[in-house]
Short mmCIF file of C-alpha atoms in Angstrom, two decimals:
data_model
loop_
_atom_site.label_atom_id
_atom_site.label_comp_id
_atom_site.label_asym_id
_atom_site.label_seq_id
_atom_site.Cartn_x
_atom_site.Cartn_y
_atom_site.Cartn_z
CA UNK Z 1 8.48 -0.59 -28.51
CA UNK Z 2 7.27 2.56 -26.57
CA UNK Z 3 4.61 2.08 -23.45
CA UNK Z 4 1.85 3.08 -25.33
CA UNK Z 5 1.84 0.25 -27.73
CA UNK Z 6 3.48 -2.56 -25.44
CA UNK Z 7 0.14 -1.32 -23.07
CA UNK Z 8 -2.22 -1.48 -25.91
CA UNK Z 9 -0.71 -5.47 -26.86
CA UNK Z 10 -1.63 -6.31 -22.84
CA UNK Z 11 -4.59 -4.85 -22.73
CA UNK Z 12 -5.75 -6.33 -25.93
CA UNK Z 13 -4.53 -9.66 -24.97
CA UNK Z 14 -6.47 -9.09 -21.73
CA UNK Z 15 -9.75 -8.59 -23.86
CA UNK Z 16 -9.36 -11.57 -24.85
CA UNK Z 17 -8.65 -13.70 -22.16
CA UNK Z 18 -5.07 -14.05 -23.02
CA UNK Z 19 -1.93 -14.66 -20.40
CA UNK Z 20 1.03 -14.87 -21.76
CA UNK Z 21 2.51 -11.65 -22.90
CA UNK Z 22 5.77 -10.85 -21.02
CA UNK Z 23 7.37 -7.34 -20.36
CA UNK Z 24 10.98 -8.86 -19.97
CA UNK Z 25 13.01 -11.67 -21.56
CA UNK Z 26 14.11 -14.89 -20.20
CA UNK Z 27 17.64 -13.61 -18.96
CA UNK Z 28 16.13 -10.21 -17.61
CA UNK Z 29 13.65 -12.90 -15.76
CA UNK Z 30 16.46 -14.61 -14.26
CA UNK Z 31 18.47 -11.41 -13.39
CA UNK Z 32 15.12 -9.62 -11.58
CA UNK Z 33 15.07 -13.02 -9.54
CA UNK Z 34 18.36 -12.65 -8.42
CA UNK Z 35 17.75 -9.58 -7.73
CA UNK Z 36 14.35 -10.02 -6.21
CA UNK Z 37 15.99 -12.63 -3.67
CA UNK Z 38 18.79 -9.89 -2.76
CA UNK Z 39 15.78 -7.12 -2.17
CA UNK Z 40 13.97 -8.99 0.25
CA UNK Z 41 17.00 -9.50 2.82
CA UNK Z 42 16.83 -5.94 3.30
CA UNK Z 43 12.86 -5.02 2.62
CA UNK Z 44 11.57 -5.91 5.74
CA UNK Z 45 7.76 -6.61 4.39
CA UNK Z 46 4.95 -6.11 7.61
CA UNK Z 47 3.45 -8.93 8.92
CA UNK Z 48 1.28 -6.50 11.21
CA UNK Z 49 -2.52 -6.25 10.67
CA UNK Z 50 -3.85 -2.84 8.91
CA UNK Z 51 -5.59 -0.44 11.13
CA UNK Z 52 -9.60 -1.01 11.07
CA UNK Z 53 -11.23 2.02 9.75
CA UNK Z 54 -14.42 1.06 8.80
CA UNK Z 55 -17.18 3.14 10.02
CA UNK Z 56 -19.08 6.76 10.15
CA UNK Z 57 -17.09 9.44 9.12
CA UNK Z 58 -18.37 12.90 9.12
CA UNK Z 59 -21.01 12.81 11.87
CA UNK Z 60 -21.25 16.71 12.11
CA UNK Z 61 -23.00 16.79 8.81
CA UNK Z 62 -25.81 14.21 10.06
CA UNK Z 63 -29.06 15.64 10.91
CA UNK Z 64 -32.62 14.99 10.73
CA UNK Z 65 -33.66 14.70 7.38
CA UNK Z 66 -30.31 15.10 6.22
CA UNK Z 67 -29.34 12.96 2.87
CA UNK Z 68 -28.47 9.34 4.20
CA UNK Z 69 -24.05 8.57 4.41
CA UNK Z 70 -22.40 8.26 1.21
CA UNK Z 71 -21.09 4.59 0.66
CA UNK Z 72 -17.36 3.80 -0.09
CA UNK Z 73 -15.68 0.84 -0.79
CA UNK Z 74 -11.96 0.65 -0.56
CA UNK Z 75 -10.94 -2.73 -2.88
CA UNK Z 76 -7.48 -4.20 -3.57
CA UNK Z 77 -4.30 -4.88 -1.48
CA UNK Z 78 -2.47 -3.98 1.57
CA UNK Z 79 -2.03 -0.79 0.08
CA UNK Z 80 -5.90 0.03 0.16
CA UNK Z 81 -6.15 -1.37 3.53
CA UNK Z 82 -3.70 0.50 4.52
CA UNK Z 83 -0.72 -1.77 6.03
CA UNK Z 84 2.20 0.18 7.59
CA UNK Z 85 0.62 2.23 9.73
CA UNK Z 86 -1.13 1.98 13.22
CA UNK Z 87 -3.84 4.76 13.66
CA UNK Z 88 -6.94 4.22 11.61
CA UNK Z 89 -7.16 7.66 10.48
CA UNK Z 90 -3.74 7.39 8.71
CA UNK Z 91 -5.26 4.83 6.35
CA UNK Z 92 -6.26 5.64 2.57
CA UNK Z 93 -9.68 4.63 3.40
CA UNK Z 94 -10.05 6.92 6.48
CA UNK Z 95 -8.25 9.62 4.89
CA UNK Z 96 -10.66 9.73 2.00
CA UNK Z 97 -13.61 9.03 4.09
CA UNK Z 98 -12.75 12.23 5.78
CA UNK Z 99 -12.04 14.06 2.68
CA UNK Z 100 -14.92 13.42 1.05
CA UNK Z 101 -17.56 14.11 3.89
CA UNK Z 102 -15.87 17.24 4.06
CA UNK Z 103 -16.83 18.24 0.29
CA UNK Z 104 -20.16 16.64 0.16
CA UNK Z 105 -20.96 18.18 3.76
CA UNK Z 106 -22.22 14.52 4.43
CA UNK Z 107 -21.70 11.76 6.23
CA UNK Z 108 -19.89 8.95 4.65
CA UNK Z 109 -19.57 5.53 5.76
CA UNK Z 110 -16.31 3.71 4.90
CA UNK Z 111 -16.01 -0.55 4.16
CA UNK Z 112 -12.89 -1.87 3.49
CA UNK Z 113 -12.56 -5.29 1.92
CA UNK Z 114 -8.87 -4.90 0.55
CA UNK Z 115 -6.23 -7.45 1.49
CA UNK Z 116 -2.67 -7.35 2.39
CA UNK Z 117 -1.15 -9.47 -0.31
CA UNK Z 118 -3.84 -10.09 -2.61
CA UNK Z 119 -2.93 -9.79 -6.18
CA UNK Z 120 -5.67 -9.27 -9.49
CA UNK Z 121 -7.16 -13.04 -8.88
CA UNK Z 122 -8.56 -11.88 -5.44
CA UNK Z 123 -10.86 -8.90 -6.98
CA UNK Z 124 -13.64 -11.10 -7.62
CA UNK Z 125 -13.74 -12.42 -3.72
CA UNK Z 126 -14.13 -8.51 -2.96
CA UNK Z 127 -16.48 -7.59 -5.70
CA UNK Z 128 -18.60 -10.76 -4.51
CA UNK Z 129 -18.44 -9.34 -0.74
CA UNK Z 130 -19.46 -5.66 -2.11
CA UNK Z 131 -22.18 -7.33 -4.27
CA UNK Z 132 -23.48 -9.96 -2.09
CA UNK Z 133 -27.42 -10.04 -1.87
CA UNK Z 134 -29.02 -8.47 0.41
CA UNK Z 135 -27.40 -5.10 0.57
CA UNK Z 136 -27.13 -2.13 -1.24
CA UNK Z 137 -23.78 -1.72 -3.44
CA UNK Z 138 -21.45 1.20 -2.64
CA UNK Z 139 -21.98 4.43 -3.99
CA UNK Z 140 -18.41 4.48 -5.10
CA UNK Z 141 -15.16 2.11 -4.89
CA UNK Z 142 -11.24 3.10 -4.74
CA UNK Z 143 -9.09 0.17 -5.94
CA UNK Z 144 -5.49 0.04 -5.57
CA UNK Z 145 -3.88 -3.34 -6.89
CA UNK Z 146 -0.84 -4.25 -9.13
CA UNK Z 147 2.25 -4.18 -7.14
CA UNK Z 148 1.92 -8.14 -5.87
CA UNK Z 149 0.95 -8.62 -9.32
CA UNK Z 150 4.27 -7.41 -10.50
CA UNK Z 151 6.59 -8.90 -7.43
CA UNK Z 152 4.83 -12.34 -7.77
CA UNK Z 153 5.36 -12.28 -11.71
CA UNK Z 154 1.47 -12.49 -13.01
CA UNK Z 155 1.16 -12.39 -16.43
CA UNK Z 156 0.20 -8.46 -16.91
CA UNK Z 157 -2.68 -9.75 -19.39
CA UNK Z 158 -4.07 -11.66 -16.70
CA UNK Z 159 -3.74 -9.17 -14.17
CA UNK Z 160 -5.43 -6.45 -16.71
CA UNK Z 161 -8.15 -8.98 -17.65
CA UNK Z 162 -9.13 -9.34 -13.73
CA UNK Z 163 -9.19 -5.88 -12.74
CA UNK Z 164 -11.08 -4.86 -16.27
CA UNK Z 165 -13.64 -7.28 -15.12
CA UNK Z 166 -14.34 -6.49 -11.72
CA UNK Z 167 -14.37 -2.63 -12.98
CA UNK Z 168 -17.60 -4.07 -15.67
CA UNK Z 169 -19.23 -5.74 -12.67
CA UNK Z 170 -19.28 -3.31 -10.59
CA UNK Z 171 -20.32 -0.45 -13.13
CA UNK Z 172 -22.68 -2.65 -13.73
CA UNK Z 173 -24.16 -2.74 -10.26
CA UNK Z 174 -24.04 1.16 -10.35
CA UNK Z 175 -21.03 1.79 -8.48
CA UNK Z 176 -18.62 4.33 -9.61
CA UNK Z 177 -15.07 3.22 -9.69
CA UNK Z 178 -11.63 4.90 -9.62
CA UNK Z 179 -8.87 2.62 -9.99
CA UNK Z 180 -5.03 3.95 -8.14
CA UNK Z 181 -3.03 2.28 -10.71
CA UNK Z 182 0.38 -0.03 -10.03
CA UNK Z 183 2.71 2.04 -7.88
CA UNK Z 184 6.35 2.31 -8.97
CA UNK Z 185 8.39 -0.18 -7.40
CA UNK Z 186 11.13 1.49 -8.68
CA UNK Z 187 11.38 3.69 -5.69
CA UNK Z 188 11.63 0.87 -2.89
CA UNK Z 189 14.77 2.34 -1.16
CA UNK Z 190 16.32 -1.20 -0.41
CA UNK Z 191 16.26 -2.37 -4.15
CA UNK Z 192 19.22 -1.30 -6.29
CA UNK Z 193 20.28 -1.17 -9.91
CA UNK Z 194 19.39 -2.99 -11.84
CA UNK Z 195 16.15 -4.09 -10.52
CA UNK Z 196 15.21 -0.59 -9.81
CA UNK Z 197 15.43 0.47 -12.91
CA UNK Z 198 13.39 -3.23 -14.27
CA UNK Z 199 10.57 -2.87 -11.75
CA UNK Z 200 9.98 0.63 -12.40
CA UNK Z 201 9.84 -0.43 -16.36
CA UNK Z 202 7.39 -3.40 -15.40
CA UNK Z 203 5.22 -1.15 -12.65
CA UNK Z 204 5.00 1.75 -15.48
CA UNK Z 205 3.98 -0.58 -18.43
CA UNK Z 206 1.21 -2.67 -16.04
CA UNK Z 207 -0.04 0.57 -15.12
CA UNK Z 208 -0.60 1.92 -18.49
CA UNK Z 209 -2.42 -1.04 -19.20
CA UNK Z 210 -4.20 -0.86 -16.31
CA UNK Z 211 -5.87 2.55 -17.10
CA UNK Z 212 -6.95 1.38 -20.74
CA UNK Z 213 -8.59 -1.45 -19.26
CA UNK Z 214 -11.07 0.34 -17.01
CA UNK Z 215 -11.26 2.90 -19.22
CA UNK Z 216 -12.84 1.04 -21.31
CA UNK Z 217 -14.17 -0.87 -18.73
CA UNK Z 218 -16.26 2.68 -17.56
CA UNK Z 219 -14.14 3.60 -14.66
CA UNK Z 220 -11.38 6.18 -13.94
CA UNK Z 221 -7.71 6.66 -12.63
CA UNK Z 222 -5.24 8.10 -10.90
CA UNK Z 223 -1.38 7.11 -11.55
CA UNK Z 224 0.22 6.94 -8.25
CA UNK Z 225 4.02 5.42 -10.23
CA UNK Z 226 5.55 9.08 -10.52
CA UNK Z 227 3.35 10.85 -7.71
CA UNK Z 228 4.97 8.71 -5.22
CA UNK Z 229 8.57 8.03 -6.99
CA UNK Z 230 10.64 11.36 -6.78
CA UNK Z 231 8.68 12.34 -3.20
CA UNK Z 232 9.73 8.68 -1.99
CA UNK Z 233 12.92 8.93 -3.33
CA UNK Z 234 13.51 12.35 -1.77
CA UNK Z 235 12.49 12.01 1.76
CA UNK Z 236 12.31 8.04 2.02
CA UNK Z 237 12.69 8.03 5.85
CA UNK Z 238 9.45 10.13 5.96
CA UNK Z 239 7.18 8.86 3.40
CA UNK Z 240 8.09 4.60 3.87
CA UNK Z 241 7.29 2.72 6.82
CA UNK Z 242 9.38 1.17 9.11
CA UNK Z 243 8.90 -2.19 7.06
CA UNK Z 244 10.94 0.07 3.99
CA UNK Z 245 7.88 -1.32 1.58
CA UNK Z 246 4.68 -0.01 2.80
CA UNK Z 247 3.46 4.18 2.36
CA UNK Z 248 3.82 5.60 5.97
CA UNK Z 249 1.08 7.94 7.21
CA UNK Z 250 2.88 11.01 4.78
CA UNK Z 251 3.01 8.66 1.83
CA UNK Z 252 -0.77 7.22 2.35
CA UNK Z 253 -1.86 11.31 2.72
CA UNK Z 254 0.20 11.93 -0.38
CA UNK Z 255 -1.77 9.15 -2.19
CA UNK Z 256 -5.25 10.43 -1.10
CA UNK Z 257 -4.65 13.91 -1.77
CA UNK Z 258 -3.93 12.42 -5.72
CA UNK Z 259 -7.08 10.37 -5.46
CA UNK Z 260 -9.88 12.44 -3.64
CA UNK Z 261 -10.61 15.00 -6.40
CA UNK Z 262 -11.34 12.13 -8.82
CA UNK Z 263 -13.17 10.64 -6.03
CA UNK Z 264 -15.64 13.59 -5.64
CA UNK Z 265 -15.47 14.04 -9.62
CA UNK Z 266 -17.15 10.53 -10.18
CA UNK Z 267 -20.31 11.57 -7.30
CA UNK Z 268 -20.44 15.18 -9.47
CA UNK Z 269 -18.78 16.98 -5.97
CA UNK Z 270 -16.47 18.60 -8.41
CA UNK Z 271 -16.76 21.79 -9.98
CA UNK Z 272 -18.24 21.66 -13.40
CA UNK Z 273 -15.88 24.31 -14.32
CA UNK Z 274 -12.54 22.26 -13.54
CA UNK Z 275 -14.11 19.04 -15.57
CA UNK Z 276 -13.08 21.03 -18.22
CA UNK Z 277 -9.96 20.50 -19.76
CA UNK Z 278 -6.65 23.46 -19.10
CA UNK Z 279 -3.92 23.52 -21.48
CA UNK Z 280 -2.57 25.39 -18.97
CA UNK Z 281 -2.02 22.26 -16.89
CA UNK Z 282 -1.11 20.06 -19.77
CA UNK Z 283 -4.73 18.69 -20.05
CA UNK Z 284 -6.36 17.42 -23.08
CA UNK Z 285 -7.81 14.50 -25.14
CA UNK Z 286 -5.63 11.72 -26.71
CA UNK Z 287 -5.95 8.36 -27.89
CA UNK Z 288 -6.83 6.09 -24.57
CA UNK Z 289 -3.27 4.16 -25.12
CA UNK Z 290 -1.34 7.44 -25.30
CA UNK Z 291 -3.39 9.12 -22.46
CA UNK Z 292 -2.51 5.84 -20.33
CA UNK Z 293 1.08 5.78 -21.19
CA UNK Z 294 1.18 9.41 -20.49
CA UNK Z 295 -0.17 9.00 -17.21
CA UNK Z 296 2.01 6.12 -15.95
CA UNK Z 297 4.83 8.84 -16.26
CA UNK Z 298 2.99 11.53 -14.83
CA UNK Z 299 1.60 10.59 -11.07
CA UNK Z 300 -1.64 12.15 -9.81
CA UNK Z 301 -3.04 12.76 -13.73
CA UNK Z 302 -6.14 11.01 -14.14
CA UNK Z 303 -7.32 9.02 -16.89
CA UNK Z 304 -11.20 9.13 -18.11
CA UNK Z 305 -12.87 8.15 -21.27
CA UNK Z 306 -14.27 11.47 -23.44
CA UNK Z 307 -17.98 11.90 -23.92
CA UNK Z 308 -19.11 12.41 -27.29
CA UNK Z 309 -16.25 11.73 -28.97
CA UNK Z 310 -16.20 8.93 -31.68
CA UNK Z 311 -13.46 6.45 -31.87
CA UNK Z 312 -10.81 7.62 -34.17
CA UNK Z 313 -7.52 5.07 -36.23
CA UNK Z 314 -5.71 4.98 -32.65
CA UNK Z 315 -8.99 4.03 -30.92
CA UNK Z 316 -11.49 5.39 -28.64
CA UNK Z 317 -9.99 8.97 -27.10
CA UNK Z 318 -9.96 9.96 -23.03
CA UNK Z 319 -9.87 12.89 -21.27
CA UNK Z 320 -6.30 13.51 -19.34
CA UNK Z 321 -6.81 15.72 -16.24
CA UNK Z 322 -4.28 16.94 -14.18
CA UNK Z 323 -6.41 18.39 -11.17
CA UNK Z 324 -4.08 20.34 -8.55
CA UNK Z 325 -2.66 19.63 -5.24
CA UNK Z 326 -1.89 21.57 -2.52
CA UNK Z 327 1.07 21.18 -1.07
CA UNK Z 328 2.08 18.12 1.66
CA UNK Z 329 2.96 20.74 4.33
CA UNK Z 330 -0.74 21.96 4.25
CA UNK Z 331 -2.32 18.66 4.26
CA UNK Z 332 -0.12 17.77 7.18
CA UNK Z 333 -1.50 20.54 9.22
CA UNK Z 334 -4.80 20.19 8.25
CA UNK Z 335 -4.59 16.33 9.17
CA UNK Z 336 -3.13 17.50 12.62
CA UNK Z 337 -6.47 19.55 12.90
CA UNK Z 338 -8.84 17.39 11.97
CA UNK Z 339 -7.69 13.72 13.14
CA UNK Z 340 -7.16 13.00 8.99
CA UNK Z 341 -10.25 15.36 7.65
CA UNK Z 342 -12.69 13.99 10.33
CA UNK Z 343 -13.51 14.78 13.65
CA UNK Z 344 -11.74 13.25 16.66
CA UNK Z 345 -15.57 11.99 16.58
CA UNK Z 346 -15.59 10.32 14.40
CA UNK Z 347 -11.92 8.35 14.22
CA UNK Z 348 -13.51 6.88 17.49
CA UNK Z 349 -16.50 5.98 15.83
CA UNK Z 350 -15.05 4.37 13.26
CA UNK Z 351 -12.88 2.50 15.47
CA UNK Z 352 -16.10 1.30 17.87
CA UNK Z 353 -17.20 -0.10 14.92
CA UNK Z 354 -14.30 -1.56 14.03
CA UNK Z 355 -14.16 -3.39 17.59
CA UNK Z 356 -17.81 -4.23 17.17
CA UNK Z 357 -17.42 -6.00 14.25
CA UNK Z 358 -13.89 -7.90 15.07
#
């Protein structure tokens, strides 16, 4: 059965509040076990606490009667918060912060409410804290989840059906979303054939699923799977941490260099010309389950439903982008300038408040 279809089955069994669908058979199950319980001899896993990054970034763009700091959310697990690294302005969250004051030339203030180790049933504690009463919600929210999911066996309906809804609640609040899909675990150095090969099946097909739920749900994403996979794979010394699970500072910039352009596409920082689709680039509409299954294969392409396009026999139609990159060596320098994309300012701001609030 290819991706697209096996990802169209989970994500209509998510829809309607089914469980049970499974992407491998019983003896596969008990082989990946095995396998699992080899793996984690030799993945070392981090018990450390992420970085705090929370705070102000972007302070050279505040003045009087300046535009008040752009809210961001970062939602998920301990890849959102960041886990693995030990400067706050390595995180995701800090590295995006920065990115996107720098395009909006405004001041953006960063919460993060990911946690290491939460899986799909902990979205709707963090939606609840983004949502609580009495504050204003985010302007926009970057969730990363799907890799406990996987490692902890969760029925990928279940998983889909969580994130879907806590994509509906908070479009619903007015928060835009953008959803980093299931990484591939497939390119965890310690873990060998032929559990490589299985989780990188498993992490493709939840991700595929993933992005048809929150399309549909009103959000957009990113595929991180292949993005990540060959770099990893290449230069894993250099892009894991010293835990051989967790991104290290190269392999959380790689991830937010995938992620920011969607990021400023959802607040309209984007140009209008490059929401256009290229065939140059490979870009294009296509049924939402091939555009998904596409995408797991393909890291950094986004995933976003078309506009004014009816639903067709393969169902409703989304927009694939492939928005461009520049290259690692750049970023790195650029990071070296800035402290990440911000000020040396403002990482010390951020981390006051991070103190302030501990």
């Amino acid at each position: 059965m290819s991706r697209a279809r096996v990802a169209r089955r989970i994500a209509g069994a998510a829809a309607v509040g089914g469980g049970g669908i499974s992407l491998l058979g019983g003896a596969a199950v008990g082989l990946v076990l095995a396998e699992v319980r080899l793996a984690r001899r030799v993945v070392g896993g981090s018990g450390d606490v992420p970085p705090r990054a929370d705070g102000r970034y972007g302070s050279a763009f505040a003045h009087p009667g300046a535009e008040p700091p752009l809210r961001l959310v970062l939602v998920g697990d301990s890849t959102a918060a960041g886990q693995g690294v030990h400067r706050a302005g390595q995180t995701p969250g800090a590295l995006l912060a920065s990115g996107l004051a720098a395009v909006a030339e405004r001041p953006v203030r960063l919460v993060t409410v990911a946690q290491p180790g939460a899986q799909s049933d902990d979205l709707p504690r963090q939606v609840e804290l983004i949502l609580e009463s009495g504050t204003a919600p985010p302007d926009v929210a970057v969730i990363m989840i799907g890799a406990n999911d996987v490692t902890h066996r969760m029925p990928p309906a279940t998983s889909v059906r969580l994130l879907a809804d806590a994509v509906r609640q908070l479009r619903a609040a007015g928060v835009g979303v953008v959803v980093g899909t299931c990484p591939d675990l497939g390119s965890v150095e310690p873990v060998y054939q032929p559990l490589r090969w299985l989780a990188r099946r498993m992490s493709r097909q939840l991700a595929a699923a993933q992005t048809i739920a929150v399309v549909e749900a009103g959000g957009r994403t990113v595929s991180l799977g292949d993005l990540l996979g060959p770099e990893f794979e290449a230069r894993p010394r250099e892009l894991f941490g010293p835990d051989n699970y967790h991104p290290s500072a190269e392999g959380y910039a790689t991830a937010a260099m995938a992620v920011l352009p969607t990021l400023c596409a959802v607040l309209g920082l984007w140009p209008l010309a490059d929401e256009r689709p290229d065939a140059r680039r490979g870009e294009g509409f296509l049924p939402v389950a091939q555009a998904a299954a596409e995408a797991a294969g393909t890291g950094g392409t986004e995933v976003t439903a078309a506009r004014d396009t009816a639903a067709g026999p393969r169902g409703r139609w989304a927009l694939v982008k492939r928005r461009r990159r520049r290259p690692l060596e750049q970023e790195r320098e650029d990071v070296a300038a800035g402290g990440g994309g911000g000020s040396a300012g403002d990482a010390g701001e951020a981390e006051n408040a991070a103190d302030r609030s501990a």
